[in-house]
XYZ file of C-alpha atoms in Angstrom:
715
model
C -0.041 -0.008 0.064
C 1.353 3.349 -0.815
C 1.555 6.230 1.481
C -1.216 7.996 -0.511
C -3.622 5.404 0.246
C -2.860 5.605 3.884
C -5.405 7.252 6.005
C -4.417 9.498 8.869
C -5.013 8.308 12.276
C -8.019 10.256 13.810
C -7.383 9.301 17.313
C -3.629 10.582 17.227
C -4.985 14.017 16.007
C -7.435 14.126 18.693
C -4.927 13.699 21.409
C -2.577 16.222 19.963
C -5.522 18.910 19.830
C -6.408 18.038 23.573
C -2.672 19.168 24.588
C -2.854 22.416 22.811
C -6.383 23.329 23.750
C -6.710 26.882 24.920
C -3.308 28.011 23.574
C -3.074 31.287 22.036
C -3.421 31.619 18.582
C -1.027 34.654 18.047
C 2.630 34.985 17.565
C 5.006 34.927 20.272
C 7.302 38.244 20.711
C 10.432 38.912 22.167
C 8.989 40.571 25.118
C 6.859 37.307 25.686
C 9.879 35.177 25.470
C 11.626 37.208 28.280
C 9.070 37.535 30.670
C 8.455 33.745 30.273
C 12.200 33.321 31.434
C 12.079 36.118 34.281
C 13.886 38.878 32.245
C 12.162 42.118 31.102
C 12.689 42.615 27.546
C 14.456 45.637 26.348
C 12.544 48.751 24.608
C 13.582 51.023 22.031
C 16.259 50.030 19.445
C 16.236 46.240 18.540
C 19.838 45.209 18.063
C 19.653 42.498 15.219
C 21.371 39.052 15.757
C 24.851 38.489 13.971
C 24.041 37.163 10.705
C 20.517 37.776 10.591
C 18.860 40.244 8.178
C 18.223 43.581 9.597
C 14.507 44.152 10.426
C 12.275 46.293 8.478
C 11.917 50.037 10.194
C 8.388 50.015 11.678
C 6.071 52.738 10.050
C 5.202 55.490 12.435
C 1.925 55.084 14.114
C -0.062 58.093 15.027
C -0.227 58.729 18.988
C -3.481 57.374 20.353
C -5.684 59.917 22.300
C -5.547 59.564 25.716
C -8.165 57.513 27.443
C -9.266 57.228 31.070
C -7.295 54.751 33.154
C -9.030 51.467 33.870
C -8.786 49.488 36.914
C -6.196 46.544 36.097
C -7.761 43.351 35.809
C -7.499 40.803 38.931
C -5.050 38.251 38.751
C -5.020 35.026 40.200
C -3.385 34.517 43.540
C -0.944 31.749 42.708
C 0.803 34.123 39.813
C 2.643 36.866 41.108
C 1.927 40.389 39.714
C 3.596 41.661 36.672
C 6.516 43.852 36.764
C 6.297 47.266 35.435
C 8.309 47.688 32.222
C 11.563 49.434 32.862
C 12.008 53.035 31.301
C 13.253 52.699 27.702
C 16.932 54.031 27.361
C 17.677 56.923 25.106
C 17.827 55.972 21.430
C 21.231 56.718 20.781
C 22.345 54.080 23.155
C 23.191 50.495 22.171
C 21.510 47.700 24.545
C 23.578 44.632 24.899
C 21.499 41.569 24.157
C 21.008 39.861 27.556
C 23.024 37.041 27.911
C 22.310 34.041 29.886
C 24.694 33.312 33.189
C 27.762 31.508 32.378
C 28.874 28.085 33.660
C 31.873 28.503 36.020
C 34.154 25.995 34.454
C 33.691 27.558 30.967
C 34.597 30.695 32.648
C 37.642 29.451 34.274
C 38.634 27.788 30.930
C 38.309 30.968 29.211
C 40.379 32.811 31.841
C 42.965 30.202 31.594
C 43.180 30.491 27.770
C 43.707 34.347 28.254
C 46.715 33.703 30.559
C 48.299 31.237 27.996
C 47.887 33.789 25.137
C 49.412 36.500 27.118
C 52.351 34.210 28.227
C 53.011 33.277 24.502
C 53.179 36.656 23.540
C 55.752 37.697 26.157
C 57.818 34.628 26.486
C 60.854 35.757 24.420
C 60.975 39.239 25.930
C 63.453 38.024 28.749
C 65.567 35.845 26.502
C 65.924 38.816 24.219
C 66.797 41.368 26.785
C 69.527 39.022 28.571
C 72.997 38.475 27.294
C 75.542 36.168 28.334
C 77.966 36.564 31.255
C 81.023 36.044 28.897
C 79.712 38.316 26.093
C 79.071 41.111 28.923
C 82.793 40.666 29.900
C 84.364 41.103 26.269
C 82.078 43.945 25.521
C 83.536 45.942 28.616
C 86.722 46.168 26.457
C 84.884 47.529 23.214
C 84.523 51.283 23.191
C 80.898 52.373 23.635
C 79.366 49.245 25.318
C 78.484 50.231 28.459
C 74.940 51.417 28.589
C 73.037 52.991 31.323
C 70.223 50.972 32.716
C 66.970 52.580 33.080
C 66.146 53.121 37.034
C 63.030 51.260 38.028
C 60.549 54.162 39.206
C 60.122 54.155 42.969
C 56.810 55.012 44.364
C 57.268 58.367 46.109
C 57.073 58.487 49.966
C 56.181 61.289 51.538
C 58.521 62.602 54.375
C 58.212 65.392 56.635
C 60.754 67.968 55.752
C 63.444 68.679 58.728
C 63.731 71.739 59.988
C 66.856 73.450 58.602
C 69.079 75.696 60.594
C 70.781 78.704 59.034
C 74.101 77.709 58.041
C 77.167 79.622 59.340
C 78.566 82.485 57.451
C 81.002 81.628 54.591
C 84.112 82.586 55.924
C 87.219 82.250 53.653
C 89.579 79.348 54.598
C 92.413 81.380 55.268
C 90.769 83.383 57.607
C 89.238 80.436 59.350
C 92.582 78.958 59.698
C 94.138 81.665 61.583
C 90.845 81.700 64.053
C 91.313 77.808 64.829
C 95.161 78.487 65.420
C 94.664 80.790 68.225
C 94.557 79.116 71.437
C 95.660 75.409 70.241
C 98.890 75.502 72.492
C 96.893 76.803 75.447
C 94.372 73.961 75.061
C 97.020 71.217 74.830
C 98.868 72.377 77.952
C 95.489 72.640 79.875
C 94.620 69.186 78.666
C 98.036 67.925 80.198
C 97.448 69.846 83.442
C 93.802 68.209 83.793
C 95.525 64.906 83.166
C 97.671 65.454 86.322
C 94.751 66.149 88.439
C 93.200 63.131 87.314
C 96.099 61.109 88.317
C 96.139 62.653 91.565
C 92.553 61.816 92.139
C 93.174 58.521 91.005
C 96.131 58.078 93.737
C 93.659 59.299 96.124
C 91.007 56.753 95.246
C 93.412 53.791 94.920
C 95.240 54.538 98.573
C 92.387 53.065 100.650
C 91.708 50.173 98.212
C 95.230 49.140 98.281
C 95.539 49.591 102.119
C 97.811 52.420 102.179
C 97.468 55.035 104.963
C 96.856 58.556 104.139
C 99.377 61.120 105.116
C 98.733 62.570 108.774
C 97.060 65.852 107.484
C 94.964 63.887 105.118
C 93.672 61.201 107.840
C 90.453 63.147 108.305
C 87.329 62.250 106.109
C 86.485 65.558 105.689
C 89.640 66.603 104.228
C 89.700 63.749 101.674
C 86.350 64.829 100.444
C 87.432 68.656 100.418
C 90.729 67.590 98.531
C 88.541 65.715 95.927
C 86.142 68.517 95.442
C 89.086 71.077 95.061
C 90.839 68.933 92.482
C 87.711 68.523 90.568
C 86.927 72.386 90.953
C 90.602 72.997 89.425
C 89.786 70.972 86.412
C 86.496 72.675 85.733
C 88.048 75.933 85.857
C 91.017 74.526 83.394
C 87.986 73.033 81.052
C 85.837 76.149 81.466
C 85.716 76.962 77.427
C 84.586 73.210 76.569
C 82.249 72.983 79.519
C 80.514 76.588 78.374
C 80.361 75.313 74.926
C 77.856 72.163 76.288
C 75.900 74.577 78.280
C 75.422 77.007 75.256
C 74.508 74.150 73.321
C 71.900 72.864 76.115
C 70.174 76.458 75.689
C 69.965 76.175 71.874
C 68.027 72.593 72.875
C 71.300 70.623 71.439
C 72.014 68.466 74.380
C 75.228 66.365 73.952
C 77.809 64.553 76.022
C 79.633 67.950 76.891
C 76.445 68.830 78.481
C 76.437 65.424 80.445
C 80.125 66.274 81.626
C 78.917 69.883 82.631
C 76.096 68.492 84.815
C 78.370 65.461 86.152
C 80.880 68.124 87.269
C 78.313 70.484 88.885
C 76.581 67.614 90.841
C 79.879 65.898 91.921
C 81.130 69.246 93.262
C 77.972 69.637 94.872
C 78.138 66.146 96.386
C 81.812 66.489 97.451
C 81.092 69.814 99.372
C 78.238 68.275 101.253
C 80.246 65.290 102.248
C 83.259 67.709 103.361
C 80.592 69.907 105.474
C 78.727 67.189 107.018
C 79.237 63.803 108.769
C 80.777 61.650 105.990
C 81.174 58.048 105.268
C 84.991 57.347 105.770
C 84.777 54.925 102.932
C 83.308 57.160 100.682
C 84.715 59.834 98.004
C 82.796 62.036 95.392
C 83.219 60.926 91.721
C 86.036 63.458 91.148
C 88.331 60.984 89.484
C 85.593 59.960 86.838
C 84.751 63.591 86.147
C 88.696 64.711 85.693
C 89.232 61.758 83.458
C 86.022 62.777 81.363
C 87.300 66.437 81.175
C 90.629 65.098 79.937
C 88.838 63.297 76.961
C 86.622 66.376 76.315
C 89.264 68.650 75.908
C 91.648 66.079 74.121
C 88.930 65.773 71.559
C 88.048 69.315 71.074
C 91.957 69.808 70.710
C 92.314 67.330 67.725
C 89.121 68.559 66.237
C 90.289 72.004 66.155
C 93.826 70.941 64.810
C 92.082 69.086 61.941
C 89.647 72.223 61.151
C 93.100 74.371 60.923
C 94.625 71.703 58.801
C 91.838 71.528 56.562
C 91.203 75.043 56.101
C 95.073 75.633 55.403
C 94.778 73.095 52.672
C 91.880 74.610 51.078
C 93.609 78.150 51.222
C 96.642 76.903 49.313
C 95.138 77.210 45.985
C 92.826 80.188 44.576
C 91.318 78.027 41.873
C 91.013 74.387 43.592
C 89.062 71.446 42.265
C 85.737 70.896 43.751
C 84.692 67.479 44.635
C 80.655 66.691 44.733
C 78.381 63.804 44.932
C 76.059 64.222 41.958
C 72.640 62.369 42.515
C 72.055 59.822 39.824
C 75.080 60.877 37.658
C 75.745 57.371 36.189
C 73.523 54.486 35.846
C 71.133 55.792 38.212
C 73.655 55.957 40.812
C 75.327 58.878 42.697
C 78.633 59.727 41.211
C 81.806 61.608 42.301
C 82.881 64.379 40.038
C 85.647 66.728 40.313
C 85.574 69.899 38.556
C 87.374 73.420 38.467
C 85.886 75.971 40.607
C 86.186 78.064 43.912
C 86.199 77.527 47.793
C 82.659 78.829 48.004
C 80.774 77.219 50.494
C 83.574 75.650 52.271
C 83.628 77.774 55.227
C 80.010 77.503 55.821
C 80.184 73.795 55.791
C 83.260 73.060 57.857
C 81.644 75.012 60.664
C 78.466 73.064 60.867
C 77.750 70.199 63.759
C 79.587 67.273 62.791
C 77.946 63.540 62.848
C 78.595 62.604 66.348
C 76.941 65.903 67.718
C 74.029 65.418 65.460
C 73.321 61.640 67.004
C 73.966 62.989 70.456
C 71.452 65.763 70.227
C 68.716 63.332 69.180
C 69.375 60.610 72.090
C 70.997 62.953 74.676
C 67.747 64.750 75.695
C 65.999 61.120 76.414
C 68.957 60.342 78.616
C 68.716 63.421 80.507
C 65.165 63.066 81.224
C 65.802 59.542 82.152
C 68.905 60.325 84.418
C 66.435 62.776 86.407
C 63.713 60.268 86.871
C 66.101 57.654 87.954
C 67.746 60.207 90.520
C 64.281 61.022 91.881
C 63.438 57.052 92.237
C 66.436 56.386 93.812
C 65.946 59.253 96.444
C 62.517 60.270 97.262
C 61.099 57.118 95.781
C 63.050 55.043 98.280
C 62.197 57.595 101.155
C 66.042 58.807 101.093
C 66.003 62.214 99.863
C 69.589 62.825 101.060
C 70.605 60.366 98.278
C 69.564 62.975 95.456
C 72.982 64.466 94.902
C 74.886 61.204 95.297
C 72.330 59.691 92.741
C 72.615 62.526 90.524
C 76.244 62.790 90.731
C 76.543 58.881 90.024
C 74.002 58.887 87.199
C 75.349 61.744 85.058
C 78.935 60.554 85.959
C 78.112 57.289 84.038
C 76.062 59.164 81.319
C 78.953 61.270 80.158
C 80.870 58.957 78.052
C 84.536 59.357 77.847
C 84.396 59.003 73.844
C 81.863 61.735 73.203
C 84.362 64.280 72.031
C 87.023 61.608 70.844
C 84.436 59.877 68.375
C 84.758 62.652 65.919
C 87.607 64.764 67.025
C 90.496 62.284 66.877
C 89.815 60.372 63.621
C 89.085 63.582 61.862
C 92.339 64.904 62.774
C 94.326 61.699 61.605
C 92.402 61.926 58.233
C 92.943 65.674 58.001
C 96.828 65.391 58.340
C 97.044 62.535 55.607
C 94.824 64.733 53.315
C 96.765 67.644 53.780
C 99.834 65.744 52.571
C 98.058 64.888 49.456
C 96.672 68.403 48.845
C 93.247 67.724 49.652
C 90.647 68.959 52.365
C 87.241 67.563 53.649
C 84.403 70.174 53.560
C 82.854 69.426 56.896
C 80.237 66.931 57.769
C 77.197 67.515 55.187
C 79.602 66.318 52.511
C 80.853 63.630 54.367
C 77.545 62.376 55.373
C 76.783 62.175 51.708
C 79.411 59.298 51.037
C 77.341 56.675 52.076
C 75.459 56.473 48.710
C 78.449 57.348 46.701
C 79.283 54.275 44.273
C 80.718 55.567 41.310
C 83.418 58.094 40.401
C 84.172 59.946 37.271
C 87.817 59.518 35.993
C 88.957 62.089 33.194
C 91.889 62.095 30.844
C 93.796 64.561 33.647
C 93.182 62.065 36.468
C 94.845 59.265 34.986
C 97.576 61.238 32.836
C 98.125 64.538 34.578
C 100.209 67.140 32.546
C 103.778 66.029 31.724
C 102.951 62.267 31.566
C 101.999 62.448 27.862
C 104.723 63.240 25.560
C 105.038 63.912 21.861
C 108.009 61.747 20.558
C 107.604 62.924 17.112
C 105.642 63.107 13.880
C 105.642 62.396 10.380
C 103.960 64.307 7.397
C 103.648 62.565 4.278
C 104.451 63.964 0.898
C 102.138 66.286 -1.108
C 100.806 67.746 2.359
C 102.293 70.769 4.102
C 103.465 70.393 7.466
C 101.969 73.500 9.053
C 98.516 72.689 7.451
C 98.302 68.938 8.932
C 99.519 70.069 12.384
C 97.053 72.915 12.352
C 94.338 70.691 11.263
C 95.114 67.992 13.842
C 95.528 70.518 16.788
C 92.206 72.395 15.848
C 90.187 68.952 15.979
C 91.796 68.128 19.187
C 91.372 71.461 20.970
C 87.402 71.352 19.836
C 87.039 67.997 21.303
C 88.252 68.956 24.792
C 91.037 66.317 25.032
C 93.802 66.720 27.326
C 95.928 66.501 24.393
C 95.164 70.133 23.329
C 97.988 71.718 25.014
C 100.487 69.284 23.733
C 99.488 70.022 19.995
C 99.020 73.585 20.580
C 102.461 73.987 21.868
C 103.579 72.188 18.767
C 101.600 74.222 16.402
C 103.066 77.654 18.188
C 106.572 76.211 17.813
C 106.027 75.963 14.228
C 104.544 79.422 13.750
C 101.137 78.211 12.812
C 97.666 79.190 13.502
C 94.541 77.484 14.418
C 91.728 76.767 11.906
C 87.764 76.959 12.129
C 86.301 73.687 12.152
C 82.883 72.987 10.904
C 80.368 70.068 11.632
C 82.551 68.270 14.050
C 81.495 64.573 14.961
C 82.529 62.082 17.486
C 82.618 58.693 16.279
C 82.581 55.349 18.483
C 85.422 53.799 16.683
C 87.918 56.335 18.385
C 88.146 59.287 16.141
C 87.080 62.807 15.030
C 85.925 64.319 11.686
C 85.217 67.648 10.656
C 85.269 70.247 7.658
C 88.081 72.710 7.757
C 88.159 75.081 4.524
C 86.412 72.649 2.216
C 88.769 69.537 3.059
C 87.009 66.594 4.952
C 89.399 65.923 7.934
C 89.787 62.854 10.041
C 91.726 62.478 13.323
C 91.847 59.289 15.288
C 93.648 56.044 16.250
C 94.942 53.601 13.825
C 91.817 51.293 14.299
C 89.433 54.321 13.346
C 91.672 54.919 10.158
C 90.906 51.463 9.338
C 87.280 51.615 9.739
C 87.252 54.699 7.645
C 89.147 52.824 4.922
C 92.152 55.101 5.149
C 95.042 53.318 4.057
C 98.077 53.092 6.604
C 101.940 52.432 5.709
C 102.996 48.673 5.725
C 104.756 47.601 8.748
C 103.854 50.285 11.039
C 104.625 49.806 14.577
C 103.345 52.557 16.823
C 101.620 51.739 19.949
C 100.006 54.969 20.713
C 99.349 57.891 17.832
C 97.056 60.285 16.514
C 96.597 59.989 12.796
C 95.325 62.625 10.527
C 93.657 62.013 7.158
C 92.449 64.694 4.661
C 90.035 63.784 2.151
C 90.535 60.142 2.623
C 94.153 60.207 2.515
C 96.778 59.730 5.411
C 98.611 63.140 6.022
C 100.304 62.750 9.207
C 101.366 60.317 11.937
C 101.962 61.960 15.686
C 103.639 59.367 18.032
C 102.765 59.705 21.865
C 104.025 58.326 24.784
C 101.937 57.805 27.916
C 103.317 57.278 31.117
C 101.028 56.171 34.012
C 101.917 57.775 37.656
C 102.929 55.344 40.168
C 99.963 56.977 42.348
C 97.275 55.662 40.129
C 97.817 51.918 41.075
C 97.290 52.888 44.863
C 94.512 55.079 43.933
C 92.360 52.825 42.183
C 92.944 49.957 44.849
C 91.543 52.509 47.449
C 88.379 53.093 45.303
C 87.905 49.348 44.768
C 88.382 48.147 48.224
C 85.650 50.851 49.110
C 83.454 49.392 46.398
C 83.578 52.572 44.438
C 83.419 51.786 40.774
C 85.575 53.869 38.199
C 83.618 55.242 35.117
C 86.078 56.617 32.191
C 84.780 60.018 31.286
C 87.715 60.323 28.828
C 87.727 62.366 25.677
C 91.227 61.040 24.467
C 90.133 58.390 21.920
C 93.386 56.592 22.762
C 92.532 56.174 26.420
C 90.173 52.972 26.342
C 89.845 50.065 28.679
C 91.801 47.680 26.235
C 94.711 50.308 26.153
C 94.782 50.630 30.294
C 94.559 46.596 30.799
C 97.193 45.717 27.846
C 99.771 48.271 28.543
C 99.509 49.211 32.127
C 97.784 45.947 33.510
C 94.953 48.140 34.949
C 91.606 46.313 36.057
C 89.807 47.276 32.934
C 86.895 45.129 33.489
C 85.858 46.919 36.607
C 85.608 50.211 34.819
C 82.781 51.503 33.069
C 83.243 52.997 29.628
C 80.232 54.801 28.372
C 79.477 56.061 25.108
C 81.203 58.783 23.233
C 78.281 61.217 23.733
C 77.713 60.069 27.060
C 81.263 60.675 27.940
C 81.304 64.156 26.636
C 78.412 64.900 28.631
C 79.968 63.419 31.939
C 82.967 65.365 31.396
C 81.451 68.673 30.321
C 82.814 71.485 32.704
C 79.638 73.331 32.473
C 77.462 70.552 33.504
C 75.168 71.064 36.767
C 76.957 69.812 40.119
C 75.824 69.143 43.476
C 75.319 72.244 45.890
C 76.863 70.262 48.690
C 80.711 70.001 48.593
C 82.400 67.105 49.579
C 86.128 68.206 49.376
C 88.417 70.767 47.810
C 91.430 69.577 46.005
C 94.861 71.598 45.261
C 96.975 69.174 43.357
C 96.304 67.332 39.930
C 96.106 63.462 39.476
C 93.898 60.777 40.752
C 95.564 60.216 44.034
C 94.266 63.169 45.993
C 90.902 62.650 44.195
C 90.777 59.047 45.589
C 92.104 59.770 49.030
C 89.461 62.344 49.645
C 86.712 60.104 48.669
C 88.259 57.323 50.703
C 88.476 59.430 53.555
C 85.153 60.673 53.619
C 83.673 57.037 53.642
C 85.928 55.772 56.454
C 85.606 59.079 58.632
C 81.685 58.712 58.271
C 81.854 55.060 59.390
C 84.378 55.951 62.074
C 82.411 58.681 63.622
C 78.882 57.021 63.552
C 80.179 53.956 64.981
C 82.004 55.631 67.676
C 78.849 57.970 68.517
C 76.493 54.967 68.725
C 79.071 53.238 71.080
C 79.042 56.352 73.513
C 75.338 56.250 73.256
C 74.886 52.557 74.097
C 77.601 53.031 76.953
C 75.277 56.010 78.192
C 72.204 54.293 78.434
C 73.814 51.128 79.963
C 75.659 53.220 82.513
C 72.483 54.840 83.632
C 70.492 51.707 84.082
C 73.411 50.325 86.081
C 73.860 53.379 88.113
C 70.080 53.651 88.569
C 69.757 50.270 90.118
C 72.782 50.627 92.265
C 71.770 54.024 93.758
C 68.241 52.659 94.395
C 69.679 49.899 96.690
C 72.448 52.224 98.189
C 75.152 50.134 97.077
C 78.034 52.553 97.029
C 80.582 49.868 97.133
C 79.531 48.556 93.975
C 79.495 51.889 92.594
C 82.761 53.239 93.912
C 84.593 55.963 91.838
C 87.509 53.144 90.717
C 84.739 50.836 89.534
C 82.839 53.626 87.494
C 86.117 54.504 86.178
C 86.836 51.336 85.113
C 83.425 51.053 83.544
C 83.921 54.272 81.451
C 87.450 53.399 80.236
C 86.053 49.934 78.799
C 83.689 51.606 76.712
C 86.082 54.249 75.605
C 88.439 51.567 74.090
C 86.567 50.574 71.279
C 86.104 54.595 70.078
C 89.957 54.871 70.808
C 90.630 52.058 68.467
C 88.144 52.923 65.727
C 89.925 56.749 65.628
C 93.401 55.310 65.231
C 92.517 52.576 62.653
C 90.535 55.169 60.023
C 93.569 56.645 58.520
C 95.305 53.343 57.631
C 94.389 52.828 53.947
């Protein structure tokens, strides 16, 4: 039977009709579908689905007349009320098609795919920016391969600006030298007299401990205490200038170890007078020996500091046009770099009169120690219902707080360093420049630093035929002069001896291959090394055996050869060794195209691999005499060469470390001494806190400061 002959099953049709009974006959709209899934349908413009034909624009319909509102029909209780349709958006906005909430697994896979694509795009960047260590080592010997690295930007941190004190007047170094010379001999004599008084007080304290009887007039305890107070009073008179300085600094809110020495002497004098006038303990003496020893150290340190200031000012005044040494921020490769440049002594007199590093540390911590000492004295006396202990407690506490190394921490090492630098023709410009030495990691070295005047000689020259000698020498001297090389004076003297004149060069260019080019009176002139001539395809004579020479070519033909002899001073080797030991890397900012790392290593056996050699344009910037420099002066140099330059930098770094370490040792000694003295005075343990025991404690903490000051100049 064919399909046409088959009759439809009416029973099935009846069943299907029963299923769709009551269904709406109209078409379903987008709004109806979105309501079915709980999403309001957007009104306004309809966005076509990708790939579908654009819908026809609906015809404009007339606006219906307003009709009275009718009550909405009642809805069944089991169905929620229909939500009000949202406000249609502006016609110029595109409404994205609402998307169904994504699957978490698919979202994770999509995010993972994005990360994989990003990694694939950037996976070769690190390899392309990284060179092998061997390649880097070899490139250091090639001119123009040391390039600066871009420093990573640091997030700016807000810091509260410190209150700046007005600087002292900028007095000339010569006048300051005369001022510091006055009273030096008297200060030394007074220090020796105080030392004798301290020895007498020490003998007085040692006699009872050794069981030695006192002379008949001094058997009375009243006389013993009175004698100790008298010895201390004489010492106070001899050190009156140093103690007055401590008092003046205290009134300016700059409490230091000299202020503690003054307080210790005053309280000890009061305690000694009280013991002499009252019924004293036969086994008790005031702390006169401790205070006298402290006064000797105070005057001794002040004497050394004054001598150092005088030596530095005298060395700075030795030249009217000294070299200035400054630490320029971020000069090379983002690191602070030392630079030497010709200038004046401006600012030296003001900086050298400022407070040193030890005083700056003391004025921050000593006020806290002062408050601690007063509180401990009150707790040890009134806190223990023993007000008669107050003077003794104050005397013991401040005698223990006045560290012996307070004045020695900076004065003694500064004197030793200044004495060594004066022999080299250098002078440190006070603590502001010394404090900056912490960040100094590079130093610029120019032609004159390695080869001062007189260490480069012209052994002779040869002018090829068809070229006038005066013309060749004049062309070469002109380009050397315009390049700013240290060879300018050498060629100028040769040209003047021939009676020639300099020319005017145009379009001067500097080349990485080690040469210069310019146009002089229509001639194309090339001046440089042998390697540069080969690079420019200039023919050189066969069998040429010249280690260092300057070649001149005119219009592509070799015109002259100037043989040079470089002699390295003996002081260059120890100077570079000092710099490298202090982890200060040399940066060759040379303009002489013959002075390259390969030449220094092959001929003079210098550590060229530890030197930075910038590109020729950068070398010109670093050696420009008109470049900006820091306003803070580190040192003044009165002699040529690298040795005084390196000595000044190394001395600044070592002096900073010695002074700061010594000051912190003194602060630790004062804090610990206050704690021990506070405890012993609270329990009334005079025997444990005797003058001899306290003297041993103070001398023990003085030893490391003394050793540091003796080591600082041994470099």
